[in-house]
CSV table of C-alpha atoms in Angstrom, one decimal:
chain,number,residue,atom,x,y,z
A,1,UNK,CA,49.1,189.8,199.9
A,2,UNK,CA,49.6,186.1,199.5
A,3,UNK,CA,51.8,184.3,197.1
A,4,UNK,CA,51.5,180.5,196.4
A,5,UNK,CA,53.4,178.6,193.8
A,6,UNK,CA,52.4,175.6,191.5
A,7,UNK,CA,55.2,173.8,189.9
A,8,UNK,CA,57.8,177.3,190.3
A,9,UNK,CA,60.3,177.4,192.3
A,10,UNK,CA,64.0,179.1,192.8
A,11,UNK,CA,65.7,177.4,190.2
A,12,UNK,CA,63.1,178.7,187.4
A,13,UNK,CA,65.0,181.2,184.7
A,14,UNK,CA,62.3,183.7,185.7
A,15,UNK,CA,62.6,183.9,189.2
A,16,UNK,CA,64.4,187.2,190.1
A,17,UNK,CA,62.2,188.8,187.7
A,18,UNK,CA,58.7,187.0,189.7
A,19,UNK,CA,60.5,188.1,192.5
A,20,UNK,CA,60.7,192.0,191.7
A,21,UNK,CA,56.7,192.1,190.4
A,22,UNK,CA,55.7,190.7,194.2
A,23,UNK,CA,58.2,193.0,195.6
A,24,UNK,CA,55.9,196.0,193.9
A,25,UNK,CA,52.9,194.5,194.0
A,26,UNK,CA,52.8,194.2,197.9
A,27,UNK,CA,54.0,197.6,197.8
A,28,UNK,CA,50.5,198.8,196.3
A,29,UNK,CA,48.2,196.0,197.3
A,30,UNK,CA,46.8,194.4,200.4
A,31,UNK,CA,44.0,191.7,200.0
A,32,UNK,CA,44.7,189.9,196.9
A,33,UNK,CA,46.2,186.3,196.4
A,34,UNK,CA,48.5,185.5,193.8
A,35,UNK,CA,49.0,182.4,192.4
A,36,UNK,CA,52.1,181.9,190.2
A,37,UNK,CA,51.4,178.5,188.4
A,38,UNK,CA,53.6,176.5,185.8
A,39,UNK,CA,51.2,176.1,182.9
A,40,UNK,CA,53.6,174.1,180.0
A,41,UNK,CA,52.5,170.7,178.9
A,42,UNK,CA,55.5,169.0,180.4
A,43,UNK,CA,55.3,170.5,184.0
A,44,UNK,CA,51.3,171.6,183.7
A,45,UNK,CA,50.0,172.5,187.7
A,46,UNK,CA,46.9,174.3,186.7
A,47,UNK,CA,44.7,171.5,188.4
A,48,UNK,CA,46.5,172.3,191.7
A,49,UNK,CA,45.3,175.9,192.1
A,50,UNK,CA,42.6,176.6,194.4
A,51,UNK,CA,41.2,180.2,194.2
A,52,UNK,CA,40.7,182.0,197.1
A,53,UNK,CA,37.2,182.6,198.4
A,54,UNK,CA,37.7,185.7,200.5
A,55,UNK,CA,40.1,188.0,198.2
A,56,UNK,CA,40.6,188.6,194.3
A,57,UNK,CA,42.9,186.2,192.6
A,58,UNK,CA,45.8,187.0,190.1
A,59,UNK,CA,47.4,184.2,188.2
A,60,UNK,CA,50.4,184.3,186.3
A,61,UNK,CA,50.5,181.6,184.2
A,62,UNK,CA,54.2,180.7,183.0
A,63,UNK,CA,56.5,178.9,180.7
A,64,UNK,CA,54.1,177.7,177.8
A,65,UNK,CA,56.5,178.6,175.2
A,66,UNK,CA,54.5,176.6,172.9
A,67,UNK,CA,51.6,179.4,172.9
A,68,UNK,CA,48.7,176.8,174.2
A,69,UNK,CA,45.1,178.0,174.5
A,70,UNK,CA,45.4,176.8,178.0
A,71,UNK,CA,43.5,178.9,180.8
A,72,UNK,CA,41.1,176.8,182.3
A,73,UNK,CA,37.6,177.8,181.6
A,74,UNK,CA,36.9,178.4,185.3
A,75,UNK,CA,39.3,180.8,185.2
A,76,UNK,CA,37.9,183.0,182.5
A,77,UNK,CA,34.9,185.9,182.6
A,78,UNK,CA,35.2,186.2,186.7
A,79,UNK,CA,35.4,189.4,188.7
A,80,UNK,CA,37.3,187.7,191.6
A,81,UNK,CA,39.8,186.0,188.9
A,82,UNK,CA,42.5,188.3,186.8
A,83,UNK,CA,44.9,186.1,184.3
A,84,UNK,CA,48.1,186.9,183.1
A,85,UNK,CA,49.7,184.8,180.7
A,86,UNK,CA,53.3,184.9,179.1
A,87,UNK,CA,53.6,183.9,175.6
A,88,UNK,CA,49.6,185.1,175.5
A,89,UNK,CA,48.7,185.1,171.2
A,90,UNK,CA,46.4,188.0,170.8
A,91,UNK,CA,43.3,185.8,169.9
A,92,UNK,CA,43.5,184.6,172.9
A,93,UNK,CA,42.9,187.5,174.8
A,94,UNK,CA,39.9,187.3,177.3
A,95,UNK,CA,37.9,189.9,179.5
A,96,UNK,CA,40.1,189.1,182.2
A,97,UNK,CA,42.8,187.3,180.5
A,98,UNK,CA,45.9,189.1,179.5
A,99,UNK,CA,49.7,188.7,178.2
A,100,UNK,CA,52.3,189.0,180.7
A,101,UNK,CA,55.6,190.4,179.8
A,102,UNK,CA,58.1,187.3,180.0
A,103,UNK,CA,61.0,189.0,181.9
A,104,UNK,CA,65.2,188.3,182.0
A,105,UNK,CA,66.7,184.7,183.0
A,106,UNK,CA,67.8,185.2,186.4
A,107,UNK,CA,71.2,185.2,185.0
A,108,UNK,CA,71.2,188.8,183.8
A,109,UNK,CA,72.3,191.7,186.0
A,110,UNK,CA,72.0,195.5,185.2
A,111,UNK,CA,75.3,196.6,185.1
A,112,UNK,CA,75.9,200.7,183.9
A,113,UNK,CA,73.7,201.7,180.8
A,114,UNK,CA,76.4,203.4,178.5
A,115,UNK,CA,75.7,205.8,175.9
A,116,UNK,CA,76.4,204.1,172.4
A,117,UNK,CA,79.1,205.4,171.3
A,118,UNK,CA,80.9,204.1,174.4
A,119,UNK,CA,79.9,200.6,173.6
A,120,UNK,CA,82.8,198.8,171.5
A,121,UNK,CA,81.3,196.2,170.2
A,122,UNK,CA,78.5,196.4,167.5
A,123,UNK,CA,76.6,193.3,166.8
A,124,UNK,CA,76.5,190.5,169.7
A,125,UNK,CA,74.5,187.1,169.6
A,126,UNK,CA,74.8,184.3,172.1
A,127,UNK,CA,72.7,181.5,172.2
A,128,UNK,CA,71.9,178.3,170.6
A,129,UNK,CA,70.8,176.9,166.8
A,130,UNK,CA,69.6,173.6,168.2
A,131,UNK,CA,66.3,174.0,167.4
A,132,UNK,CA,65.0,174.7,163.7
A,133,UNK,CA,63.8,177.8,164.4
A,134,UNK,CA,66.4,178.8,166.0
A,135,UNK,CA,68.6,177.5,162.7
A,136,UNK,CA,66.1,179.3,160.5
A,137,UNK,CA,66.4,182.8,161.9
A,138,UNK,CA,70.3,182.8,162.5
A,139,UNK,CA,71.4,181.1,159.4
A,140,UNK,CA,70.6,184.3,157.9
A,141,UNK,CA,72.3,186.7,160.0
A,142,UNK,CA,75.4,184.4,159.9
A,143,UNK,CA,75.6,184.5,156.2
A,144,UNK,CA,74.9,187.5,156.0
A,145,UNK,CA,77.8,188.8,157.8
A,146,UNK,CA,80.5,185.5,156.2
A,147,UNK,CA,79.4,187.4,153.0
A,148,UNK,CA,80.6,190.6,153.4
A,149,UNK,CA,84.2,192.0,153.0
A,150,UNK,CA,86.3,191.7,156.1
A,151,UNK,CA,86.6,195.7,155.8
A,152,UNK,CA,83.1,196.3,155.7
A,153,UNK,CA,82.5,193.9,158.5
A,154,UNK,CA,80.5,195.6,161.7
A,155,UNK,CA,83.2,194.7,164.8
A,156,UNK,CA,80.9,191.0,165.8
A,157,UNK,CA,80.7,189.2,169.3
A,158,UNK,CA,78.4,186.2,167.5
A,159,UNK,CA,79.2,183.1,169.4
A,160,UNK,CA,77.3,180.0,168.7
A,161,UNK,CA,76.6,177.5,172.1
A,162,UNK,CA,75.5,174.0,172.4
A,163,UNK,CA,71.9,174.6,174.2
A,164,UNK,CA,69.6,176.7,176.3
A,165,UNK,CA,72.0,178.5,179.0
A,166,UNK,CA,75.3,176.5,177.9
A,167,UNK,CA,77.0,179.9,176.7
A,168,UNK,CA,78.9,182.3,178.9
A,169,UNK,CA,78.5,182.8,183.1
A,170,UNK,CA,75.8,185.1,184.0
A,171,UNK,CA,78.5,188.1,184.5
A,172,UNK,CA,80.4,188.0,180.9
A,173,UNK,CA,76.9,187.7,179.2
A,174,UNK,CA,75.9,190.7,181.3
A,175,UNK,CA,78.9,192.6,180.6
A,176,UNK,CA,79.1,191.9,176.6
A,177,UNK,CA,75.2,192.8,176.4
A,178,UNK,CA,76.1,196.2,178.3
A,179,UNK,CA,79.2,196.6,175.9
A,180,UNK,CA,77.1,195.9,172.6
A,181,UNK,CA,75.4,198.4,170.7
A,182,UNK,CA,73.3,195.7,169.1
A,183,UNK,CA,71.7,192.7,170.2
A,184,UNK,CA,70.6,189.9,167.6
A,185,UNK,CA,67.4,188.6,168.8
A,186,UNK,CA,66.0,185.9,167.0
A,187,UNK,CA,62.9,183.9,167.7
A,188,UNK,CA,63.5,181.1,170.4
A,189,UNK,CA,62.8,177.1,169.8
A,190,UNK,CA,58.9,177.7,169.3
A,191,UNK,CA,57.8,181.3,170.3
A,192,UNK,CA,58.9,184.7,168.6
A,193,UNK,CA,59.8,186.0,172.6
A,194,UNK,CA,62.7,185.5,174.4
A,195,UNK,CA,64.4,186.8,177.8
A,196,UNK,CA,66.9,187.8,175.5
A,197,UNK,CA,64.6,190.5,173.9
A,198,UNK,CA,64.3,191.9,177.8
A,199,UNK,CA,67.8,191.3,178.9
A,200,UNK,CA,69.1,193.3,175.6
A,201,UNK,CA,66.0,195.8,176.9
A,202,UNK,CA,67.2,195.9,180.6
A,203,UNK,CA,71.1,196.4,179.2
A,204,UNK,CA,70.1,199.5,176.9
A,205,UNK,CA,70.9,197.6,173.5
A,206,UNK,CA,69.0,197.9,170.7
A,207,UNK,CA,67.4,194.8,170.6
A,208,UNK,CA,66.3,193.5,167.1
A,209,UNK,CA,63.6,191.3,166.6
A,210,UNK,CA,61.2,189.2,163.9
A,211,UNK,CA,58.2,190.7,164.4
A,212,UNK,CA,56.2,189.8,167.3
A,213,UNK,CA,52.4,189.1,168.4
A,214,UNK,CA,50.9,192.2,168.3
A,215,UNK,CA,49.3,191.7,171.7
A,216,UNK,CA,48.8,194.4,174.2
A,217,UNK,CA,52.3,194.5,175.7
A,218,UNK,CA,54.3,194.4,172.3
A,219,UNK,CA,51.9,196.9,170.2
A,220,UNK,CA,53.2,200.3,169.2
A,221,UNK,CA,57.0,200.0,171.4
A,222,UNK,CA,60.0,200.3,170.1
A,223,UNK,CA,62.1,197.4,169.7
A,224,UNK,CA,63.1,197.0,165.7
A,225,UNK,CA,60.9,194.3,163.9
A,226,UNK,CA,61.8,193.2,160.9
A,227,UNK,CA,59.1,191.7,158.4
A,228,UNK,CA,60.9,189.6,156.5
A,229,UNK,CA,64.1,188.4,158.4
A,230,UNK,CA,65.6,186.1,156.3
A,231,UNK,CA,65.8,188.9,153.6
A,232,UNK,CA,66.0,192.4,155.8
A,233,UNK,CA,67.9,191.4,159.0
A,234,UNK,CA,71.4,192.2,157.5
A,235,UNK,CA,70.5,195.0,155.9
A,236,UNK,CA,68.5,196.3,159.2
A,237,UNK,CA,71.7,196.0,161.2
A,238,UNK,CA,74.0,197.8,158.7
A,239,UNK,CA,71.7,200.8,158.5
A,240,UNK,CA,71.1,201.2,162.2
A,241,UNK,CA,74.9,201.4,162.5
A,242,UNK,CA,75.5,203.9,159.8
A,243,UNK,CA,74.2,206.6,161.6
A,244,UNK,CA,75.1,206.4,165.8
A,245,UNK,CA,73.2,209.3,166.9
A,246,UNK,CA,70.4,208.3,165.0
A,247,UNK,CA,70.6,204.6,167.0
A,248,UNK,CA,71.0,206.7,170.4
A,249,UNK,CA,67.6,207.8,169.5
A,250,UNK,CA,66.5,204.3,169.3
A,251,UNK,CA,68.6,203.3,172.2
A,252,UNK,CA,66.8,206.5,174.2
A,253,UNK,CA,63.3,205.4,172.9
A,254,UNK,CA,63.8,201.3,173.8
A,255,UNK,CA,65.4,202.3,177.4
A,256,UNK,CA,61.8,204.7,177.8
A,257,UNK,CA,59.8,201.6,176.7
A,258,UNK,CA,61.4,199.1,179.7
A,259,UNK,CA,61.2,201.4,182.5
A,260,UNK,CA,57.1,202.3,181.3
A,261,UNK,CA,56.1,198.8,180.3
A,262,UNK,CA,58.9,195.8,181.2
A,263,UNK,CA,60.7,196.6,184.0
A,264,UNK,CA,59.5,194.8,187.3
A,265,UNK,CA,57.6,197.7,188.5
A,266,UNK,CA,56.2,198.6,185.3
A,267,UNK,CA,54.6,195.1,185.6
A,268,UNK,CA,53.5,195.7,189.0
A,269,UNK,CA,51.5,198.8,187.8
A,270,UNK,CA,50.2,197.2,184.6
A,271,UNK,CA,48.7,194.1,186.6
A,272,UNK,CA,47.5,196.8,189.0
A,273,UNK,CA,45.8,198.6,186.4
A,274,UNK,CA,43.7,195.5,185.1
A,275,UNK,CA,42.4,194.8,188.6
C-alpha cells in the first residue's frame, strides 16, 4: 500500500489516530494508494493530489470542520476513486463518497476502562467557550448545575480553558476522562463532532452529545443525544446518574459501539468494506 500526504503532517491533532487506520489497512490490503489530504479552506491541498493510474485510490479528506461541499468533482462517481470525508453532512453523501469517523487528538491515551461505579468523579468538561457555539451549548450546562443546591450537586470536574488544546497535559486529561462517569460533550466552534465525543468513547464514559448528523457512521449508535440541549441537557445528566447500573448498560453499549465502528481497526474494516 502507498501513503502520501497533502498538507498533513505529525503535528496534526489526528495523527496517531491516521496512523492506526494505515497500520490496519496495510494489514488487509496490498495494491491501493491512499492519499490523506487537508481539505479546510485555510490549508486546502486538494489540487495537489494526483490519483494513481495503476491501483484504486482512497482519500481521506480531513479537517473541514466547517462541513464544505468540497470533494472535487473528479473525484466523485469513479470505480478507481473511494472518498472518505470527516465532518461529511448526510446530503452530501455520494456513490463513492462517504463520512469518515473523526478520531481522538493525539493527546489522548487509553488508560484502564473502569467499571462505573469505580469512577469518582460524575460529570467532567474541559475545553473552551471561545467560540459562540461553544458559549451557546455550555452556558446551559453551567447554569444548570450553579442552580442547583450544593447538596444535590452531582460531584463536577468542569473546568473552563482559554482555547483549543490550552487545558490540561495530554496525561491528566486522559486520566480525569478515565475517572469520569460522564463526559459533557458539546458541539465544537462550527461542527456538532468533536475528538472529544471519541476520546470520552475510547475512555469508556458516557459521552453526551446535541444530536448529531444522522450520516452513516452516527445513525442508530449509542452515544446520548439530546434534542433540545439548552432545555434537556441538565435534566439528561441527572437522570443517567440516578440509576448506576442502568448507566453501566449505557457505558457497556457505548464501549460495544467504539470497538465495532470507531476504533482504528474498526475504521480499517469499514473503509475496507466500501472498496
Amino acid at each position: 500500500m502507498i501513503v502520501k500526504y497533502y498538507g498533513v503532517e505529525d503535528n496534526v491533532c489526528e495523527w496517531n489516530y491516521l496512523q492506526g487506520i494505515i497500520k490496519h489497512l496495510t494489514d488487509k490490503v496490498d495494491t491501493l494508494t491512499l492519499h490523506i489530504v487537508s481539505v479546510t479552506p485555510e490549508w486546502d491541498h486538494r489540487d495537489e493530489v494526483v490519483l494513481s493510474e495503476t491501483t484504486r485510490n482512497v482519500i481521506l479528506a480531513v479537517h473541514d470542520e466547517y462541513m464544505t461541499d468540497c470533494i472535487l468533482d473528479e473525484w466523485k462517481n469513479r470505480d478507481d476513486v473511494v472518498v472518505f470525508k470527516s465532518y461529511l453532512l448526510p446530503n452530501q453523501v455520494e456513490t463513492n463518497v462517504f463520512p469518515l469517523p473523526l478520531g481522538y487528538n493525539k493527546k489522548h491515551s487509553k488508560l484502564k476502562n473502569r467499571p462505573i461505579k469505580e469512577r469518582p468523579v460524575d460529570v467532567f468538561f474541559s475545553g473552551h467557550m471561545s467560540s459562540q457555539n461553544r458559549v451557546d451549548y455550555m452556558t446551559p450546562v453551567v447554569k444548570f448545575f450553579e442552580q442547583l443546591a450544593p447538596s444535590k450537586r452531582p460531584k463536577l470536574d468542569i473546568n473552563i480553558t482559554k482555547g483549543f488544546n490550552m487545558g490540561f497535559n495530554p496525561s491528566e486529561y486522559s486520566e480525569r476522562l478515565h475517572n469520569s462517569k460522564i463526559v459533557v460533550c458539546p458541539a465544537g466552534n462550527v461542527s456538532m463532532e468533536t475528538f472529544r465525543h471519541y476520546e470520552g468513547l475510547r475512555s469508556g464514559t458516557v459521552v453526551v452529545s446535541p444530536r448529531l448528523p444522522q450520516n452513516e457512521i452516527y445513525k442508530d449508535n449509542y452515544i446520548v443525544q439530546v434534542d433540545d440541549w439548552g432545555k434537556e441537557v441538565g435534566g439528561v445528566i441527572m437522570d443517567l446518574l440516578s440509576d448506576l447500573d442502568m448507566l453501566q448498560l449505557v457505558k457497556d453499549q457505548q464501549d460495544s459501539d467504539y470497538n465495532t465502528r470507531y476504533s482504528v481497526k474498526a475504521v480499517a474494516d469499514y473503509i475496507c468494506s466500501k472498496l
